[in-house]
mmCIF file of C-alpha atoms in Angstrom:
data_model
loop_
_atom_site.group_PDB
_atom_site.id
_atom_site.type_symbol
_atom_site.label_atom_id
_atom_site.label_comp_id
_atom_site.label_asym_id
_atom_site.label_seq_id
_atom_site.Cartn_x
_atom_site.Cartn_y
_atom_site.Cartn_z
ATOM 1 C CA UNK A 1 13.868 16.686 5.729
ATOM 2 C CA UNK A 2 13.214 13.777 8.229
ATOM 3 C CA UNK A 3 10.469 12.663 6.308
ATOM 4 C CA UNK A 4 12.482 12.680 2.370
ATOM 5 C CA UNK A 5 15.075 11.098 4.400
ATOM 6 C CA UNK A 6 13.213 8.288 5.961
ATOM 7 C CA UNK A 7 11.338 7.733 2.511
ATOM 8 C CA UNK A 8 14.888 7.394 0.452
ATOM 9 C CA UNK A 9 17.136 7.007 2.934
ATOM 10 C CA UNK A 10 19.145 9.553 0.619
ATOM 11 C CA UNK A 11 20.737 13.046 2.464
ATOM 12 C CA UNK A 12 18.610 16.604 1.323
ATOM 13 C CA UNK A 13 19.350 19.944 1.243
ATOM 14 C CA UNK A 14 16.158 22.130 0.649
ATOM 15 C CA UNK A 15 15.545 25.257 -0.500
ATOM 16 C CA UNK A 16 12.816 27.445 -0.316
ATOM 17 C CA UNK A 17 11.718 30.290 -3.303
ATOM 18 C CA UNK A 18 9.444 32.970 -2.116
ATOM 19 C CA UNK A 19 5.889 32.738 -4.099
ATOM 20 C CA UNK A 20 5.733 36.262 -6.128
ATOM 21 C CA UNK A 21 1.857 35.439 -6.135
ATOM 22 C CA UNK A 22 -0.626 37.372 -3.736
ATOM 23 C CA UNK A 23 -3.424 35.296 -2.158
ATOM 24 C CA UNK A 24 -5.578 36.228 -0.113
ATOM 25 C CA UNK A 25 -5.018 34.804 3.689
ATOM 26 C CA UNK A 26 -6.554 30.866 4.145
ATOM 27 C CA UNK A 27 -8.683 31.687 7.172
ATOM 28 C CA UNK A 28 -10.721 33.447 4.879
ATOM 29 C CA UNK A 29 -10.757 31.175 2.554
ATOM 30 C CA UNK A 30 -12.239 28.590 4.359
ATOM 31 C CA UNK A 31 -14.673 30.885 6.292
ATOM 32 C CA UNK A 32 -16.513 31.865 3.402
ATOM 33 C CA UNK A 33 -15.904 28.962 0.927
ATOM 34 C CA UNK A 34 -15.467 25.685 3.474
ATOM 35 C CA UNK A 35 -18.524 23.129 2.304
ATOM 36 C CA UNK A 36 -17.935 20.902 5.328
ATOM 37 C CA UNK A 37 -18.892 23.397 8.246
ATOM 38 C CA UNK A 38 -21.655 21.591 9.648
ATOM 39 C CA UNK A 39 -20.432 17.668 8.503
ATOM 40 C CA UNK A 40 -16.597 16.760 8.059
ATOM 41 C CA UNK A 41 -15.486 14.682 5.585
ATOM 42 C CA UNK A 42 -13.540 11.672 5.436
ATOM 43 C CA UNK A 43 -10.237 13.082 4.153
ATOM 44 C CA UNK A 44 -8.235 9.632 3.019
ATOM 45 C CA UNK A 45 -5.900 9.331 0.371
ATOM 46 C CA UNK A 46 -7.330 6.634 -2.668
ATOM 47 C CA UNK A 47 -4.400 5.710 -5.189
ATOM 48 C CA UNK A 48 -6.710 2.933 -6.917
ATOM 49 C CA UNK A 49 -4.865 -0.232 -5.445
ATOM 50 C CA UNK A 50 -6.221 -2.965 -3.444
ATOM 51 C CA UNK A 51 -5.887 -1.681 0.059
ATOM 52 C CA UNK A 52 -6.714 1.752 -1.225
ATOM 53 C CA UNK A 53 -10.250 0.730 -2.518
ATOM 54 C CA UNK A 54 -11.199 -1.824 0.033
ATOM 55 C CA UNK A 55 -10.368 0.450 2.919
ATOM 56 C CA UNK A 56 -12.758 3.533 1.648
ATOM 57 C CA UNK A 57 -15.702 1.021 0.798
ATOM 58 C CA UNK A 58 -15.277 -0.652 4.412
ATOM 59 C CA UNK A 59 -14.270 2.858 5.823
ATOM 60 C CA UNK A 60 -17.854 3.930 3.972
ATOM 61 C CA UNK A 61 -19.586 0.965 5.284
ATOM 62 C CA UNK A 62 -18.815 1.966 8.586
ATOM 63 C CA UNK A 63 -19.804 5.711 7.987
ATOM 64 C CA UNK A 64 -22.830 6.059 5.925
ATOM 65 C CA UNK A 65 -23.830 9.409 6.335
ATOM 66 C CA UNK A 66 -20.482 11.114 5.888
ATOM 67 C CA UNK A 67 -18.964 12.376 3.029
ATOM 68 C CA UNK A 68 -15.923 11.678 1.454
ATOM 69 C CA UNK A 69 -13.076 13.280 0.158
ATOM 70 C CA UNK A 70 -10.622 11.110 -1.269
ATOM 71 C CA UNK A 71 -7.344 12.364 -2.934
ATOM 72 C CA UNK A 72 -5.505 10.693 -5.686
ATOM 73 C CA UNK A 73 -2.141 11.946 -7.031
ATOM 74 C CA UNK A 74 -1.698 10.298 -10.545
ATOM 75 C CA UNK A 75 1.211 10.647 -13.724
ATOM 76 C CA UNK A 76 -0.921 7.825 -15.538
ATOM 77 C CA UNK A 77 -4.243 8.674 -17.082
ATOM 78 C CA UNK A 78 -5.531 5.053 -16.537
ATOM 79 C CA UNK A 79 -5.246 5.756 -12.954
ATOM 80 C CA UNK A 80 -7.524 8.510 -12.965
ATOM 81 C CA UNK A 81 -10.238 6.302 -15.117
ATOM 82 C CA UNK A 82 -9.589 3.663 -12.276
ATOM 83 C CA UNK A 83 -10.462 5.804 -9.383
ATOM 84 C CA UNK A 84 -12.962 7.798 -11.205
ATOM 85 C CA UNK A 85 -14.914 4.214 -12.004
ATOM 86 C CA UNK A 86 -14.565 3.374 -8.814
ATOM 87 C CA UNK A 87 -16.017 5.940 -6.875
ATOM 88 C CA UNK A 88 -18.662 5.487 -9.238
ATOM 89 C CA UNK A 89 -19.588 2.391 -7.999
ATOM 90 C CA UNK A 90 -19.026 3.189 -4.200
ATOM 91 C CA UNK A 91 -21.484 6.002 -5.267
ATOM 92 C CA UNK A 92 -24.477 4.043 -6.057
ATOM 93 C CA UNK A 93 -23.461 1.295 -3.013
ATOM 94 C CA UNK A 94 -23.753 3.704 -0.027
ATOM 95 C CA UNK A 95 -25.686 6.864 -1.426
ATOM 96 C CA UNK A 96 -22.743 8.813 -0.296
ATOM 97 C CA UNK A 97 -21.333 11.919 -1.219
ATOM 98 C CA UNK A 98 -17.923 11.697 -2.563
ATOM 99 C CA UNK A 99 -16.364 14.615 -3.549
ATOM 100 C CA UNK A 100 -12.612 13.645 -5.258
ATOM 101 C CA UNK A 101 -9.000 15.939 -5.852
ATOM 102 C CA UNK A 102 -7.512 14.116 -8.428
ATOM 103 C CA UNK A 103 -4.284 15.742 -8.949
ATOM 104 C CA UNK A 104 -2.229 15.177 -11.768
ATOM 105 C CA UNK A 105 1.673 15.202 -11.434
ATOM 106 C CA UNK A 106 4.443 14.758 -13.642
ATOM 107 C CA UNK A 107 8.427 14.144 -13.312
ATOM 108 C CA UNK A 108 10.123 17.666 -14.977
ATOM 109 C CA UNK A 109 13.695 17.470 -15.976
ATOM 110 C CA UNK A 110 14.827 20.942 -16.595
ATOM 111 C CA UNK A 111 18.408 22.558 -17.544
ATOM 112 C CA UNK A 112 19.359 23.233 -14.106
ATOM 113 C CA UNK A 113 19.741 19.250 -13.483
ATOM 114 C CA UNK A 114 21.959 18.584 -16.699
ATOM 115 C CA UNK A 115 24.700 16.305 -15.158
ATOM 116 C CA UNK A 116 22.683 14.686 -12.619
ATOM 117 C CA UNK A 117 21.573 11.056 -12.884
ATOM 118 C CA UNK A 118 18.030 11.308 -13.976
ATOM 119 C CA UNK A 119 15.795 9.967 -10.762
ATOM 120 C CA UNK A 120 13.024 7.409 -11.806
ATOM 121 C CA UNK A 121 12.297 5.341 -8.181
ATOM 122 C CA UNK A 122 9.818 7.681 -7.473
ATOM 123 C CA UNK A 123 10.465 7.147 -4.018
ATOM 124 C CA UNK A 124 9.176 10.240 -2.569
ATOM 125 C CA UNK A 125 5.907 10.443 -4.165
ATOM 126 C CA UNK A 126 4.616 9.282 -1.330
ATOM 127 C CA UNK A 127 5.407 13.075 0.207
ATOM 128 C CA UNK A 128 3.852 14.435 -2.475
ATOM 129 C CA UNK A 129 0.725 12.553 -1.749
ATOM 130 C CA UNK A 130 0.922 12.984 1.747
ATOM 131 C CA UNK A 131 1.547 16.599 1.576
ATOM 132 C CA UNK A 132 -1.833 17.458 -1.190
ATOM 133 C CA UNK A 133 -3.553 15.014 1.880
ATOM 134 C CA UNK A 134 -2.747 17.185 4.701
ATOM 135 C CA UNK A 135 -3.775 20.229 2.521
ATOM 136 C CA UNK A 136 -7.066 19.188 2.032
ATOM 137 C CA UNK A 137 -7.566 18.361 5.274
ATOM 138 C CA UNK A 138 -6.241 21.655 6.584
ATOM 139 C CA UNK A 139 -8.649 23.395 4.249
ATOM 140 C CA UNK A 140 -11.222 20.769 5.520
ATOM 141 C CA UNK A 141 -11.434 22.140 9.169
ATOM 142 C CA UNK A 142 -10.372 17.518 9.804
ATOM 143 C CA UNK A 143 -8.078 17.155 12.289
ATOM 144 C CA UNK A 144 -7.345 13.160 10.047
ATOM 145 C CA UNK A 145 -6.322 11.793 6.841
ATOM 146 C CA UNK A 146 -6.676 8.259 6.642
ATOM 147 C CA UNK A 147 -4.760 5.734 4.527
ATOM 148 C CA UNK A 148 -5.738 2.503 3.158
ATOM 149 C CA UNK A 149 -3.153 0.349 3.338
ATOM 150 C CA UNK A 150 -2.679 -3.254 5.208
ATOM 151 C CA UNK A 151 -0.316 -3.828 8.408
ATOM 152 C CA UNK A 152 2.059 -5.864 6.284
ATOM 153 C CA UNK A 153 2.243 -3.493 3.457
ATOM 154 C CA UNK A 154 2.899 -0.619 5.704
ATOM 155 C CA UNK A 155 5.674 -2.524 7.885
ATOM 156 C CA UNK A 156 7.010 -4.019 4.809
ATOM 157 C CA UNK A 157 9.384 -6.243 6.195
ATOM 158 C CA UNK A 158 12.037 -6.652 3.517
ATOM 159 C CA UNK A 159 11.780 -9.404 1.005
ATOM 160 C CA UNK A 160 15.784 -9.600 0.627
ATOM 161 C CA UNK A 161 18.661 -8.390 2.845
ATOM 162 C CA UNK A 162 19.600 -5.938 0.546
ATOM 163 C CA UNK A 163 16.114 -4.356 -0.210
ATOM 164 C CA UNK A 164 16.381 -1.128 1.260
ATOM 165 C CA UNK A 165 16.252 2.278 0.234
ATOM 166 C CA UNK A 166 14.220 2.550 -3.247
ATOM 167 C CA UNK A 167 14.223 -1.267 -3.446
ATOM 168 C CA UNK A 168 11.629 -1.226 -0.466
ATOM 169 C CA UNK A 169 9.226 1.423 0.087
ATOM 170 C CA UNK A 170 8.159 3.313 2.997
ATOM 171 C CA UNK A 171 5.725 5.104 1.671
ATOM 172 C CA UNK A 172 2.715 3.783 3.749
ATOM 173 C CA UNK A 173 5.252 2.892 7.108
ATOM 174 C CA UNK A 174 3.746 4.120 10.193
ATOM 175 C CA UNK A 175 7.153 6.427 11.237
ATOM 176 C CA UNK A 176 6.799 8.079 8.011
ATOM 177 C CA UNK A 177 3.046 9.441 8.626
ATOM 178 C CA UNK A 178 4.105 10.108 12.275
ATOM 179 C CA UNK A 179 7.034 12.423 10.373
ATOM 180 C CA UNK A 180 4.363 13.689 7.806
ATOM 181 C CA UNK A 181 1.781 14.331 10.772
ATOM 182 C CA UNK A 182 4.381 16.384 12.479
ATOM 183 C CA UNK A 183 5.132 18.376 9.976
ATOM 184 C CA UNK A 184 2.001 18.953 8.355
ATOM 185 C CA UNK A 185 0.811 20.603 11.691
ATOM 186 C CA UNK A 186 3.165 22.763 12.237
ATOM 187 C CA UNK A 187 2.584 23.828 9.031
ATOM 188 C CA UNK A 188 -1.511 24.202 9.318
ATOM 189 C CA UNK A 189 -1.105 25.457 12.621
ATOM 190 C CA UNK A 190 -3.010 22.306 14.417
ATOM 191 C CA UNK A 191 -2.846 19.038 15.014
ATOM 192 C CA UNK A 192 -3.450 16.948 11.668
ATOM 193 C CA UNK A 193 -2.491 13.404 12.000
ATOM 194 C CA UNK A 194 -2.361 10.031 9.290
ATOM 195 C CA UNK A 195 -4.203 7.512 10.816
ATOM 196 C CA UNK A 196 -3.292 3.709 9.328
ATOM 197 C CA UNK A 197 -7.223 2.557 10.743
ATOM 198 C CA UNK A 198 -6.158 -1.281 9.063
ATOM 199 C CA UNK A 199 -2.368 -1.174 10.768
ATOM 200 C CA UNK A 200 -3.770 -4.452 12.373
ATOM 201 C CA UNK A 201 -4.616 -6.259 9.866
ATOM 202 C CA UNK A 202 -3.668 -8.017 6.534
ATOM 203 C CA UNK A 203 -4.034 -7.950 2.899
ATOM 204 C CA UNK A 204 -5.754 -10.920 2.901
ATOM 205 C CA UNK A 205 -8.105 -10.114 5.917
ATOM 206 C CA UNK A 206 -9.279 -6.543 4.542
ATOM 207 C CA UNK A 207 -10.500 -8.342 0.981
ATOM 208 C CA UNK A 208 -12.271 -10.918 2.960
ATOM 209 C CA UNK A 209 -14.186 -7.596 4.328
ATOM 210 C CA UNK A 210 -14.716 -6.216 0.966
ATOM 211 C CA UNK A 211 -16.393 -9.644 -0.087
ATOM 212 C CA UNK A 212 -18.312 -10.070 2.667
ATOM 213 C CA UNK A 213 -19.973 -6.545 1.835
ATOM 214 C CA UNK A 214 -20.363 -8.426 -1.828
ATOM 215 C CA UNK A 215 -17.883 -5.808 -3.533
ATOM 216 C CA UNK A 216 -15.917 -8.557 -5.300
ATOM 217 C CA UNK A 217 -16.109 -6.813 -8.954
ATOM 218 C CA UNK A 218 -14.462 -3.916 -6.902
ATOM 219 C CA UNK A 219 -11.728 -5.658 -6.090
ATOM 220 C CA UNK A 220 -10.835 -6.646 -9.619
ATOM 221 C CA UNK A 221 -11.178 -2.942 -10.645
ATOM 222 C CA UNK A 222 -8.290 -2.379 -8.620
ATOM 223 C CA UNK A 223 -4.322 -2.794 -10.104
ATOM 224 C CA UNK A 224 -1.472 -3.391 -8.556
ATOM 225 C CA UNK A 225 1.176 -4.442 -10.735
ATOM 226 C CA UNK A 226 4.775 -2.628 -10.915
ATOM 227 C CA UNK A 227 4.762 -3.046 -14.755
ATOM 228 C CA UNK A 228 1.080 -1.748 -15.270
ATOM 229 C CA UNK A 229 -0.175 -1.250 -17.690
ATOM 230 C CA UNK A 230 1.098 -4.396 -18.946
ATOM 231 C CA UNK A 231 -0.039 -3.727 -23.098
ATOM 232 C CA UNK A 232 -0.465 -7.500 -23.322
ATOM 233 C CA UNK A 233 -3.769 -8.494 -24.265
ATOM 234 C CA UNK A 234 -5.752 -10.038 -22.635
ATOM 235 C CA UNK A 235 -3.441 -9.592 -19.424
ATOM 236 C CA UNK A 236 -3.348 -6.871 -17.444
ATOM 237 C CA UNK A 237 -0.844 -7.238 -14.989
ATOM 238 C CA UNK A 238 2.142 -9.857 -15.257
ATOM 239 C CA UNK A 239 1.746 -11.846 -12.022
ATOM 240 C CA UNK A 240 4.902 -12.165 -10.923
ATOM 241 C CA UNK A 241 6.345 -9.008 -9.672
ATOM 242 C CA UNK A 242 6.371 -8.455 -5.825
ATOM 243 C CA UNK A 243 3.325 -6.398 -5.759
ATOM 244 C CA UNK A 244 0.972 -9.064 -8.283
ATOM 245 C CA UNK A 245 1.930 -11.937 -5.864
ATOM 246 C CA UNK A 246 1.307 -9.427 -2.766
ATOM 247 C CA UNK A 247 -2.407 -8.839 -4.368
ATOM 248 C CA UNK A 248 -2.490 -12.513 -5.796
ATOM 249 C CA UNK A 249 -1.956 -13.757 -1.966
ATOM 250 C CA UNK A 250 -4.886 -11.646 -0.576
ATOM 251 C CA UNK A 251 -7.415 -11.643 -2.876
ATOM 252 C CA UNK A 252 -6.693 -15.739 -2.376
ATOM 253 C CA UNK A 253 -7.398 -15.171 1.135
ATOM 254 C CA UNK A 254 -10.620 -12.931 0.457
ATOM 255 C CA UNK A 255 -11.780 -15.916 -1.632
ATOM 256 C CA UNK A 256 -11.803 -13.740 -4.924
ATOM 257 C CA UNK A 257 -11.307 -15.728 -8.081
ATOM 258 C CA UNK A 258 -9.126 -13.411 -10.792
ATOM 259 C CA UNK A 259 -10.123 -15.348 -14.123
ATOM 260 C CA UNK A 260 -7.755 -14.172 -17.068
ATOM 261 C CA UNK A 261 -6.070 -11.316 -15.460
ATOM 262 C CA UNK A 262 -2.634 -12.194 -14.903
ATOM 263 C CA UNK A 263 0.042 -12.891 -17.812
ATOM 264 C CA UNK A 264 1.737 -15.846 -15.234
ATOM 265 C CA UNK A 265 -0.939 -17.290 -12.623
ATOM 266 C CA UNK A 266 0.650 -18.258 -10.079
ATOM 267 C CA UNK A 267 -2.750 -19.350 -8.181
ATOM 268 C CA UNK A 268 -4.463 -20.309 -11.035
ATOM 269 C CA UNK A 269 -5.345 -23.194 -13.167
ATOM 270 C CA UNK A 270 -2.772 -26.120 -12.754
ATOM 271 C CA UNK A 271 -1.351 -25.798 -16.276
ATOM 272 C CA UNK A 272 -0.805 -22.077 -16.105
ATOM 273 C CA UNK A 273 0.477 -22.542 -12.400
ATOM 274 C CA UNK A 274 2.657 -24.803 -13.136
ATOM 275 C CA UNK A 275 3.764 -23.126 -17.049
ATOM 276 C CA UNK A 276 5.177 -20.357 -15.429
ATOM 277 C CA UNK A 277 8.859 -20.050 -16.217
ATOM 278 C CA UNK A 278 11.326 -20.286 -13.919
ATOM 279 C CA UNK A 279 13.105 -17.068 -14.497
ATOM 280 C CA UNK A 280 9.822 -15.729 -13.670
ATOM 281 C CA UNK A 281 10.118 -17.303 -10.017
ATOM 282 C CA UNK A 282 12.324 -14.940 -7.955
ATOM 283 C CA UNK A 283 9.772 -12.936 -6.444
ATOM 284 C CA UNK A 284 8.226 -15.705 -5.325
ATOM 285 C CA UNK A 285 11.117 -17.636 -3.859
ATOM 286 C CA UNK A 286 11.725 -14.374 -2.108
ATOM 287 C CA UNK A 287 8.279 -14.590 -0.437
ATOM 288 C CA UNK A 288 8.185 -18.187 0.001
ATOM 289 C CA UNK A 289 11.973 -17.439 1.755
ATOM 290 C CA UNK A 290 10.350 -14.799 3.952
ATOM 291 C CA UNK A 291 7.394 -16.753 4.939
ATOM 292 C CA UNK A 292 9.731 -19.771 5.829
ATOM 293 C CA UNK A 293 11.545 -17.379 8.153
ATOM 294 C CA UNK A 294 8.160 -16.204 10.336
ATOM 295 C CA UNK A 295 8.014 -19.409 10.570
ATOM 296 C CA UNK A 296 10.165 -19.213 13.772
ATOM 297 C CA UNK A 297 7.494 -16.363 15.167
ATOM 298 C CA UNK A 298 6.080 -18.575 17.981
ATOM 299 C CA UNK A 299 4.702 -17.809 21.416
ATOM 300 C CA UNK A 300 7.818 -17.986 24.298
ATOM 301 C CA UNK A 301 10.422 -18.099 21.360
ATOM 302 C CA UNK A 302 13.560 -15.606 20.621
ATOM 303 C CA UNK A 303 12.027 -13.438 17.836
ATOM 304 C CA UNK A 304 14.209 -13.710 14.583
ATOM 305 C CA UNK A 305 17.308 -11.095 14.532
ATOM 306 C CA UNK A 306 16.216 -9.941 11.003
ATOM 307 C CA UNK A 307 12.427 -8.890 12.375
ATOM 308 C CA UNK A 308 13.442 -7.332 15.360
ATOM 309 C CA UNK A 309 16.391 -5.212 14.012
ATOM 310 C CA UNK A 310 13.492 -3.762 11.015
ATOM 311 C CA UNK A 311 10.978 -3.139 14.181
ATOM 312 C CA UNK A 312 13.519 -1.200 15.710
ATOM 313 C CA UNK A 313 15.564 0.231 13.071
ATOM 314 C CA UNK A 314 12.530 1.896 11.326
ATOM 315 C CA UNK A 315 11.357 3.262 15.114
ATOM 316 C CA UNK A 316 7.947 0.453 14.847
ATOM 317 C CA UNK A 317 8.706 -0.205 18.557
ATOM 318 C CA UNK A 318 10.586 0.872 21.487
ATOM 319 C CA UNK A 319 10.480 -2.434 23.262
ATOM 320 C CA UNK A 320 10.150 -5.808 23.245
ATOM 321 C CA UNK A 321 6.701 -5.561 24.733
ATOM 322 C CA UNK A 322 5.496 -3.012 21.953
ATOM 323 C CA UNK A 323 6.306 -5.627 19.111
ATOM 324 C CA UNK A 324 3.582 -8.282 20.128
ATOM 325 C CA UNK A 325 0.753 -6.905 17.887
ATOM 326 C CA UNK A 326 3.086 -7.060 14.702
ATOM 327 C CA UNK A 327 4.320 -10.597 15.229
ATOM 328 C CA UNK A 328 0.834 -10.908 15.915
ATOM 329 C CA UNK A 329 0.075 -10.016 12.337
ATOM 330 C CA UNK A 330 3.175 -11.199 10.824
ATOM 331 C CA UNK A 331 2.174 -14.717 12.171
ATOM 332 C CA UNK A 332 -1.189 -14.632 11.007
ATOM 333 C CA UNK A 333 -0.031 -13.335 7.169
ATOM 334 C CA UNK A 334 2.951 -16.380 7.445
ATOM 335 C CA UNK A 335 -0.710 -18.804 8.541
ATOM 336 C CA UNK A 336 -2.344 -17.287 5.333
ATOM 337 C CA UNK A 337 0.589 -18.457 3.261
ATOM 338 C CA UNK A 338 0.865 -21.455 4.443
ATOM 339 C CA UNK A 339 -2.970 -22.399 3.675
ATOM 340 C CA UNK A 340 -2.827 -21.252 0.241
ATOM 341 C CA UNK A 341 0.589 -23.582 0.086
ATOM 342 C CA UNK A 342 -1.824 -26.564 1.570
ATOM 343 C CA UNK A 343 -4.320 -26.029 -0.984
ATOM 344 C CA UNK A 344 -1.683 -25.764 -3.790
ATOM 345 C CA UNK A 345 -0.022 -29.009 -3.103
ATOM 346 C CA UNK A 346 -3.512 -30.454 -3.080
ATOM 347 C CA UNK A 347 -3.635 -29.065 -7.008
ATOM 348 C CA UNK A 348 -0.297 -29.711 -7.653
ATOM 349 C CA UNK A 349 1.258 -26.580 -7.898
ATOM 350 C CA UNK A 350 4.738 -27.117 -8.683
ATOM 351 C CA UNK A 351 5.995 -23.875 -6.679
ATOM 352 C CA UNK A 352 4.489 -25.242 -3.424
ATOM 353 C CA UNK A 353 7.312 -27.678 -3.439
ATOM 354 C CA UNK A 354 9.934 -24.878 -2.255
ATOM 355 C CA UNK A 355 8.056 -24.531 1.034
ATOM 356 C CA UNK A 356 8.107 -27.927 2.937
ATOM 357 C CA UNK A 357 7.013 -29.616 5.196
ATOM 358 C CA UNK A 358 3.860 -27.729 4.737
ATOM 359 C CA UNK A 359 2.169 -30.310 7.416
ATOM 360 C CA UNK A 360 4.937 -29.544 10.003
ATOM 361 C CA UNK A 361 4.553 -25.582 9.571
ATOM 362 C CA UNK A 362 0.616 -25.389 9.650
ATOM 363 C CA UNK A 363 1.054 -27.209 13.484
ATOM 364 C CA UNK A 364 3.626 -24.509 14.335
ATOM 365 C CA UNK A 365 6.872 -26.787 13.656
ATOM 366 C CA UNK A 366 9.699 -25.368 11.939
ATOM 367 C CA UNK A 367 9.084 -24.329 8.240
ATOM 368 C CA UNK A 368 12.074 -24.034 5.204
ATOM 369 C CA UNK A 369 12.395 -22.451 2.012
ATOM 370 C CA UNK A 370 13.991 -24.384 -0.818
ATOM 371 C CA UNK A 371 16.117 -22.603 -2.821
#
């Protein structure tokens, strides 16, 4: 329950139903059907995202000879075409085996809930993915599933005070997996752990990988919008909800031009840049807000009440000595920001005129948000 709880921050109460069906013991199983004997797999778990597909080709790069077994959990049919294209292409780029579970899942609403407010955060799915990863790794003979996903996703500082719960995932934190590891063990009977192998690391710096193994067209087969698919021709994703701008800012960073993709650019050509309404700004004032506030993450400072209590509160660190690599990386993703801000003003983007003085912040000064 630690790990539904941690996800949603919601109380459970589980109960268990006694499977009627008789299978035959695992130990079995695997001894006479197990493929991976002689040479374990990569187990990792590929949802068709950014992180997800730059990780496994740099993961890949770094492994040649191994197989792979990535697992995808899906309730979208375009996702499966996504990863399935993908793989394809990782495929023919390493000569590697790559032997997929794509698992389709759906959201059932039977009698028995009539009377309870219909759940549509999807919150927890991140369970559900963990939980078919540890599976296959059990049945795997791996002792590891990895997971793709950046340092700053997976701390996810909070964009907003009140973005908590539903309103800010957890589903790639590094307490969660440590839950998930636990219990998936006892479980399997062994130690199986989630391993973050890019916890260090940002957004931005994993694409700049990917393009310097000349995968760019790999990166734009990736999504990552919240509204996807977005049904509005020629755009696929809108651009301006928190996980567009997330992708937006690193594939910047990687030095991957986007041509066409997004409904609202908001690092694009100066006319769309600066066309995009100003309803459609929030997300971004949130991030420009947040960046403003690292801006006080320098060396012999107090660190910000706000960081510290998340680093804590969500059991990242047990001291102030353990939080130096992720104000390490929170710096370095606030640097990024700033850059592309430096740049923007240069092109006139109108939105880099709510973080100022851009000049003042890139030397280490004090940075604010406008509102």
């Amino acid at each position: 329950m630690e790990c539904l709880e941690f996800l949603s921050e919601d109380g459970w109460e589980l109960k268990f139903v006694k499977d009627g069906q008789n299978q035959p013991p695992c130990e079995r199983y695997l001894a006479e059907e197990n493929p991976f004997i002689t040479n374990a797999p990569l187990v990792c778990l590929s949802s068709g995202g950014l992180d997800s597909a730059a990780g496994l080709a740099i993961r890949m790069a770094e492994n040649p000879k191994r197989p792979v077994v990535p697992v995808t959990v899906w309730h979208q049919p375009i996702q499966k075409k996504i990863v399935q294209r993908q793989y394809g292409v990782l495929r023919e780029r390493f000569k590697t085996e790559i032997h997929p579970l794509v698992l389709k899942v759906a959201l059932l609403w039977t009698s028995d809930l009539k009377g309870w407010r219909k759940e549509w955060s999807q919150r927890c799915r991140s369970f559900l993915f963990a939980a078919v990863g540890g599976v296959v790794a059990a049945m795997s003979q791996v002792a590891a599933v990895e997971v793709f996903e950046s340092g700053v996703g997976a701390i996810n500082l909070p964009l907003l005070a009140g973005m908590v719960g539903s309103k800010a995932t957890r589903g790639s934190h590094p307490h969660f997996f440590r839950l998930m590891s636990r219990l998936v063990s006892l479980t399997a009977g062994r130690e199986i752990v989630f391993h973050l192998p890019f916890l260090e690391k940002t957004k931005g710096e994993i694409v700049r990988q990917l393009a310097a193994l000349g995968l760019q067209d790999l990166a734009r087969s990736t999504v990552s919008c919240v509204h996807y698919p977005l049904r509005e021709r020629p755009h696929k994703q809108c651009g301006v909800c928190p996980a567009c701008i997330f992708r937006r800012q690193a594939m910047a960073v990687g030095g991957i031009e986007e041509p066409g993709v997004y409904k609202h650019d908001l690092f694009g050509p100066d006319g769309e840049t600066n066309g995009v309404p100003e309803d459609r700004l929030d997300f971004l004032k949130a991030f420009l807000l947040q960046v403003a506030n690292l801006g006080a993450l320098k060396s012999g400072s107090r660190v910000p009440e706000r960081i510290r209590r998340h680093l804590f509160a969500t059991n990242l660190c047990s001291s102030d000595e353990s939080m130096a690599p992720f104000l390490n990386l929170l710096a370095r993703y606030r640097d990024e920001w700033l850059y592309i801000a430096a740049e923007g003003m240069d092109r006139d983007w109108s939105w880099t005129n709510l973080l100022a003085p851009i000049g003042a912040a890139l030397i280490g000064e004090e940075s604010h948000a406008s509102a």
